[in-house]
Every structure is written in structure tokens, then in C-alpha cells.
Short mmCIF file of C-alpha atoms in Angstrom, two decimals:
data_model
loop_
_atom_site.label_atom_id
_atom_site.label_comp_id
_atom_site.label_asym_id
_atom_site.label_seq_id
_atom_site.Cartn_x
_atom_site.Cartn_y
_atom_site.Cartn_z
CA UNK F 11 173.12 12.21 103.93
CA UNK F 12 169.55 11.56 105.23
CA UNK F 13 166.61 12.38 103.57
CA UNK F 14 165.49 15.61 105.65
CA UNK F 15 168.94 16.96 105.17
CA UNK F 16 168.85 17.47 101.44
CA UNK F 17 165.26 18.70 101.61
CA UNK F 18 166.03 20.99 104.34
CA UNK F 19 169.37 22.55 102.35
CA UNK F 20 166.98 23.14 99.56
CA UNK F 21 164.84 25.07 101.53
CA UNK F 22 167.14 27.24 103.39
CA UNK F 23 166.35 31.06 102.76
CA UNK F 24 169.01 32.54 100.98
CA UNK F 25 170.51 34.35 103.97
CA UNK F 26 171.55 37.57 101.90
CA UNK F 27 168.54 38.88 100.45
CA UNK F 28 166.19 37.33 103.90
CA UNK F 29 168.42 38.04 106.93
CA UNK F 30 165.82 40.94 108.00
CA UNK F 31 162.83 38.49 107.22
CA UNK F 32 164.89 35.83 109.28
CA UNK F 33 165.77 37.91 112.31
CA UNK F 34 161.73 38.90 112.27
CA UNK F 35 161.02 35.57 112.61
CA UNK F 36 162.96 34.45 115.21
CA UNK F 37 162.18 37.68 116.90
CA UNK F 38 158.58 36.65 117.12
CA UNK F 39 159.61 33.23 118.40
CA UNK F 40 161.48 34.58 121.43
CA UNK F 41 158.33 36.40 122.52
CA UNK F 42 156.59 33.81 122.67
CA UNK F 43 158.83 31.63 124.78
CA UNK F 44 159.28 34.69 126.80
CA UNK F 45 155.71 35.03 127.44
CA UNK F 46 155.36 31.25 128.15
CA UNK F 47 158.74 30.64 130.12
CA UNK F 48 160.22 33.87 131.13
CA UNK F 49 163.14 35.70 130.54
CA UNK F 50 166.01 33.79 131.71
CA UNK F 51 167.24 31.28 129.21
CA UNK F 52 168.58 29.13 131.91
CA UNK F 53 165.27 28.60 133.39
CA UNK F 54 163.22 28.96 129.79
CA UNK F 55 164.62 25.82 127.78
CA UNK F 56 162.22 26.51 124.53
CA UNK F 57 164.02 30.08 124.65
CA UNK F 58 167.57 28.71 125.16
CA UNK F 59 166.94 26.30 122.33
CA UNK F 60 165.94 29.75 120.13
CA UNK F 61 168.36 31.29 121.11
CA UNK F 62 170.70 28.66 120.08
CA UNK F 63 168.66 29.00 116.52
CA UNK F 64 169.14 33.03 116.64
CA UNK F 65 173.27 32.71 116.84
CA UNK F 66 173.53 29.74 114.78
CA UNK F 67 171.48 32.35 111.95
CA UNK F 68 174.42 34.49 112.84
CA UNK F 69 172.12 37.19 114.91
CA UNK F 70 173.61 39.64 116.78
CA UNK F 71 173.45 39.68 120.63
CA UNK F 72 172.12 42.69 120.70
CA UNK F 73 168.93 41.89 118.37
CA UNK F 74 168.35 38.49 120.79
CA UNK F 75 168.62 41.20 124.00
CA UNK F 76 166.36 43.63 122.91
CA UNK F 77 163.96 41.10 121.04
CA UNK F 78 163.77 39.58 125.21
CA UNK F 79 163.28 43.04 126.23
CA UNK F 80 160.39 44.06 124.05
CA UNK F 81 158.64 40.68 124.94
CA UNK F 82 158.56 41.52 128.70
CA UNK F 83 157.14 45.02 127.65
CA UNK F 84 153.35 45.72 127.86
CA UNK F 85 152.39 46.54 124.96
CA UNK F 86 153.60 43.58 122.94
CA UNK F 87 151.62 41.17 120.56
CA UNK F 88 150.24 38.23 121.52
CA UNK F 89 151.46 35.61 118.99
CA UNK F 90 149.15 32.67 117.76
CA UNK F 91 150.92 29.54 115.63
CA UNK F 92 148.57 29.17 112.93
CA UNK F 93 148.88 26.88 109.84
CA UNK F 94 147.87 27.24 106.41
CA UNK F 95 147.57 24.02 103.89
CA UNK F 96 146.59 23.43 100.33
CA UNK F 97 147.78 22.66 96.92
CA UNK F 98 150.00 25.14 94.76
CA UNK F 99 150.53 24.80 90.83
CA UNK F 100 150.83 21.40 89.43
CA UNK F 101 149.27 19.86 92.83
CA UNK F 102 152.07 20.34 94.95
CA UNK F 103 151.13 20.41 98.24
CA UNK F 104 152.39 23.62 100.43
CA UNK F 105 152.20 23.86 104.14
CA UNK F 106 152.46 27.71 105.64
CA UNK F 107 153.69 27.96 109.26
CA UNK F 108 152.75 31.11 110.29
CA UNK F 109 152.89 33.56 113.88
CA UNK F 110 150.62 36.15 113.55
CA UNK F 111 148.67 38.72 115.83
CA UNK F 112 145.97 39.21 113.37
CA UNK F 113 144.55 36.22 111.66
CA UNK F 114 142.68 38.12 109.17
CA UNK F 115 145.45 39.63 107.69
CA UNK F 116 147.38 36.53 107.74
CA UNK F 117 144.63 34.26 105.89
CA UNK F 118 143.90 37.17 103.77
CA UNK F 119 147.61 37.52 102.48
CA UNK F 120 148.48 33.66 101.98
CA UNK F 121 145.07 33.01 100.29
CA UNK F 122 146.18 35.93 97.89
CA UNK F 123 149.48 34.27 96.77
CA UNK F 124 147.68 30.84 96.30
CA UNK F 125 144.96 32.24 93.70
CA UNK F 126 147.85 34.27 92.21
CA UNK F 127 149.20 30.71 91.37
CA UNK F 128 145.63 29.31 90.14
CA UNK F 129 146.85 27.45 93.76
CA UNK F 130 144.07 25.82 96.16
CA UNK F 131 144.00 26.97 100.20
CA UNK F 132 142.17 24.00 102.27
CA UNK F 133 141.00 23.60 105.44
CA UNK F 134 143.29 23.77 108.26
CA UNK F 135 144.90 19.70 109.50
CA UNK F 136 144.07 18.34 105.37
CA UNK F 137 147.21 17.96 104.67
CA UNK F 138 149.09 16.78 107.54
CA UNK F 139 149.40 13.38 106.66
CA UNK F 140 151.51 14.74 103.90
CA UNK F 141 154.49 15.50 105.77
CA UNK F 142 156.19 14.13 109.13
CA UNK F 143 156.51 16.31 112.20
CA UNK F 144 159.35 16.49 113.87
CA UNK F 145 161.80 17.74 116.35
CA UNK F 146 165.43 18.54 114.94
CA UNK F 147 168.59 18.75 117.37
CA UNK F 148 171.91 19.75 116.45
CA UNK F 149 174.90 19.47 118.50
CA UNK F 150 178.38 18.95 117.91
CA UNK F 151 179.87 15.71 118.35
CA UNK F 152 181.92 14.55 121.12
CA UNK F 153 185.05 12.29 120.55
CA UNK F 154 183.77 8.84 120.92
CA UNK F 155 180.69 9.19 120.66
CA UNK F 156 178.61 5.84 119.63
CA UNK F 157 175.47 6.85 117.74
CA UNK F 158 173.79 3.58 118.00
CA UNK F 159 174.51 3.81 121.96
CA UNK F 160 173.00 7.32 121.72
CA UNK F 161 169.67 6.44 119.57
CA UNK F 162 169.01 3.60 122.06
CA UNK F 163 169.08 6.04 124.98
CA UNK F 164 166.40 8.51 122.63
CA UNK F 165 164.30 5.87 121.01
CA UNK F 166 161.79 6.31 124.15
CA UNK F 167 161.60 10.20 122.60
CA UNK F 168 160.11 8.61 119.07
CA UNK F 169 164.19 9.75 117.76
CA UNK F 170 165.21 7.83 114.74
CA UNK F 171 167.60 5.61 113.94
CA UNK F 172 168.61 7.92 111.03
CA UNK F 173 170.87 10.87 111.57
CA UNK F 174 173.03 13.32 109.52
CA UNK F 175 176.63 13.91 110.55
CA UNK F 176 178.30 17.09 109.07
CA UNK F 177 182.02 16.52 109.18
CA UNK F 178 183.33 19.36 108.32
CA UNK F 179 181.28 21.45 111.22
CA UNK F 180 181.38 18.40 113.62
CA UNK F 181 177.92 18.78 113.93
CA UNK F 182 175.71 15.45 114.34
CA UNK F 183 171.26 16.18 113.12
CA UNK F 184 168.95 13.66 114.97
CA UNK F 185 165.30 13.89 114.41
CA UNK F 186 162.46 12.80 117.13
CA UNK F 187 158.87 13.51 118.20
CA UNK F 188 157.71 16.75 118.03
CA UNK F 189 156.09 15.73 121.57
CA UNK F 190 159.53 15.11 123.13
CA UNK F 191 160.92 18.01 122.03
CA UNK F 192 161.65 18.92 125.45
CA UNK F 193 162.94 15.94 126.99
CA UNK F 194 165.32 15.24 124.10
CA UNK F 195 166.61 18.72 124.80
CA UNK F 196 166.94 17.99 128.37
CA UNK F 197 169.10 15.06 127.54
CA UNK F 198 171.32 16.37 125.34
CA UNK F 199 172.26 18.96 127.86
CA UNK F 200 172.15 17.12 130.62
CA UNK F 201 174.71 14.85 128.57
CA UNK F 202 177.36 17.64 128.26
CA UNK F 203 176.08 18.57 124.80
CA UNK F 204 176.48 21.68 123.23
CA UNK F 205 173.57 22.64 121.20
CA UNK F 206 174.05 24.71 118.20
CA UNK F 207 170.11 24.10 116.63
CA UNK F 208 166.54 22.90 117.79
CA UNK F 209 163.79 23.43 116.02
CA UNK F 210 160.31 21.54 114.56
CA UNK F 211 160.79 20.82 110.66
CA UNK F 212 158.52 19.24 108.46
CA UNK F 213 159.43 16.03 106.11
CA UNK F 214 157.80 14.81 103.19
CA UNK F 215 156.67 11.18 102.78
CA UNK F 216 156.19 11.41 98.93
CA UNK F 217 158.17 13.70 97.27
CA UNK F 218 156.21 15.10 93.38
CA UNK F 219 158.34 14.82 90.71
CA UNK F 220 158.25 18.46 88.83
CA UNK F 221 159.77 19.90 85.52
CA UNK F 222 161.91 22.97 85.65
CA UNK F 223 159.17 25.12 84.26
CA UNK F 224 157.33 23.55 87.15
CA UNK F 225 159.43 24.45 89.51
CA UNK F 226 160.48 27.74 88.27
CA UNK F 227 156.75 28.87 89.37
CA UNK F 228 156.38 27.05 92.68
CA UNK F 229 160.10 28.72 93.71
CA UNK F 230 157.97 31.97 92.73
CA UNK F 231 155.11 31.16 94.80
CA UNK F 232 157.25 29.98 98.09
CA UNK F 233 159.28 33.59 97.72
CA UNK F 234 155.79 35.40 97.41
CA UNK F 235 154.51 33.82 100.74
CA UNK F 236 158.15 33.82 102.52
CA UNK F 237 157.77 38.40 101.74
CA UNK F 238 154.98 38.08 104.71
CA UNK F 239 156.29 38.89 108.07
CA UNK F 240 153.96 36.59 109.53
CA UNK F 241 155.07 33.52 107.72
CA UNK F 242 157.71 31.24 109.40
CA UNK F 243 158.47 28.52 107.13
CA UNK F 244 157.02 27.33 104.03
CA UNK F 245 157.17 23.54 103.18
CA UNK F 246 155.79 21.37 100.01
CA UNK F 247 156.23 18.31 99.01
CA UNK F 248 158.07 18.86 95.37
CA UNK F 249 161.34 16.69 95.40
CA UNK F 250 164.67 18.87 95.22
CA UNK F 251 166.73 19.68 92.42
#
């Protein structure tokens, strides 16, 4: 398995206790794309590919309709993407993506959870270098397929040579630019793909060792932030289990 895989299985919301919270989320996404693309998915790639996220997360067709609906309507929210960096207990570093219609509130309630934690909130771009961008395709595999053949049609789209292959879903997880996002989706489709997940992730480039106790209260912190409807996706930079 790659490295992003076993960081991104570690941070996987357990689906139970955050399917409301996750539905939320993605709900806020498809405005967005609405708003910037439209309504029709086969026009509106960025909401095809989240709507690809939405059934993959096991939402209902109904929820994805009426989350469409209420982003045509006039009195919906205008969405920013706003990020939140700094360092939690024990100097791990935590990166908060957020979509929000009231920064205030937002700053207000993730600044809250990092003093809770005797944590540190910095300036906004401080901590980038931390962590790798990037744009995450899945798709199932097609019999035959040659990877390498496949990565040397990408590697114009920054994708890596470095891919995760789930056998037991058939599912292949390439990772590329965050800037190509687009045209590696318009590839894979154009290919005869079917894609099953696109999103952006973020990777760590040095993983911090931690103790249990350590992690114990940074597992506490990341559940505190991930209660706020606003936040998207926590990250940090503490190594898995």
C-alpha cells in the first residue's frame, strides 16, 4: 500500500456516529459546484466528480437531488474555502479545511478547540509546506490495464508514479496535481473509466512520532473540530497507529 493510503484509512470518519456531519459536508460542496458550474452533472464535471464522492459515502439520491435543488434556490449561502493551520498538543501540526458562510464564527470556533488543547492557531499558508496537495482519483480497473502505460499518459498532470490498487473492490487510487484536477478527470472519462472518487487530500512529508497518551488527546482534539459543521477535513501530521 502507498503511503497516502494508510494515512488516509486512519483518518476516515467513523461513518456511524458522522454520516449526518458527512452528508453536511458534501452538501455544502455541491452548492458550490452548482453555483460555479450549474446544475447538470454532465455539463458540471467538479459536481459529477462530488457526486461520485456523495454515492461512494453511500448518500441517498434523494439527499444529492435536493442538496442541487436548494443550491439553485435564492436564498442559499455563499460558501468560502477557508483554511485554518497551527500546531496542536505535543507540536503536531493540524491543518482545518473548512466551507463556511460566516468567517467569524468559523475562526472563532476552531481557535476555541486549539486553546482547549494548550494548541497554537497560525497565520493562514504557515504550514503548507507541511503537507502535499493533491488530487485523488479512484476508478475501477479495467482488465488489462498497464499502470506504467497509464502514469506515462498522466505524468504531464504532475500524477505519480505511485498508486494504490484495492483488490478486493477493483478499485485502482492515483494521486496528481491539485492544478490538474480537471484534466486528469477529463481523461479518465474520456478513457472509458468509471469513477467511483475524486477529491483534494492532503499528505504529510514528515510524519511525528507520538505516544498513546499523545495520541489519545490529539484523537480528542480532531473529534472536537470535526463536531463543526463548517469543517471539512482535518489533517496533521502525527504518523498512524
Amino acid at each position: 500500500m502507498g503511503r497516502a493510503f494508510e494515512y488516509r484509512k486512519a483518518a476516515k470518519l467513523k461513518r456511524w456516529g458522522h454520516m449526518a456531519k458527512t452528508f453536511t459536508r458534501i452538501g455544502k460542496q455541491i452548492a458550490i459546484a452548482v453555483k460555479a458550474g450549474g446544475p447538470d452533472p454532465d455539463t458540471n464535471p467538479s459536481l459529477r466528480a462530488i457526486i461520485a464522492n456523495a454515492k461512494r459515502e453511500n448518500m441517498p439520491k434523494d439527499n444529492i437531488e435536493r442538496a442541487i435543488k436548494n443550491a439553485m434556490g435564492k436564498d442559499q449561502s455563499d460558501y468560502k474555502e477557508v483554511t485554518y493551520e497551527g500546531y496542536g498538543p505535543h507540536g503536531v501540526a493540524v491543518f482545518v479545511e473548512t466551507l463556511t458562510d460566516n468567517t467569524t464564527r468559523t475562526v472563532g470556533d476552531v481557535r476555541s478547540v486549539f486553546n482547549k488543547f494548550n494548541g497554537n492557531l497560525g497565520t493562514q499558508g504557515s504550514l503548507s509546506f507541511l503537507f502535499d496537495h493533491k488530487s485523488v482519483f479512484t476508478f475501477k480497473k479495467k482488465d488489462g490495464l498497464d499502470m506504467d502505460e497509464m502514469i506515462l499518459d498522466l505524468i504531464d498532470y504532475g500524477v505519480e508514479d505511485e498508486f494504490d490498487e484495492d483488490e478486493e473492490t477493483g478499485e485502482i487510487t492515483i494521486y496528481g496535481a491539485p492544478t490538474s484536477f480537471s484534466e486528469i478527470q477529463r481523461h479518465l472519462e474520456e478513457n472509458g473509466f468509471e469513477v467511483t472518487g475524486a477529491e483534494f487530500t492532503r499528505i504529510p512529508n514528515d510524519q511525528k512520532e507520538v505516544s498513546p497518551e499523545e495520541r489519545e488527546v490529539l484523537d480528542k482534539m480532531i473529534e472536537k473540530l470535526e463536531e463543526f459543521d463548517d469543517v471539512q477535513t482535518v489533517y496533521t501530521n502525527m504518523k498512524p497507529e
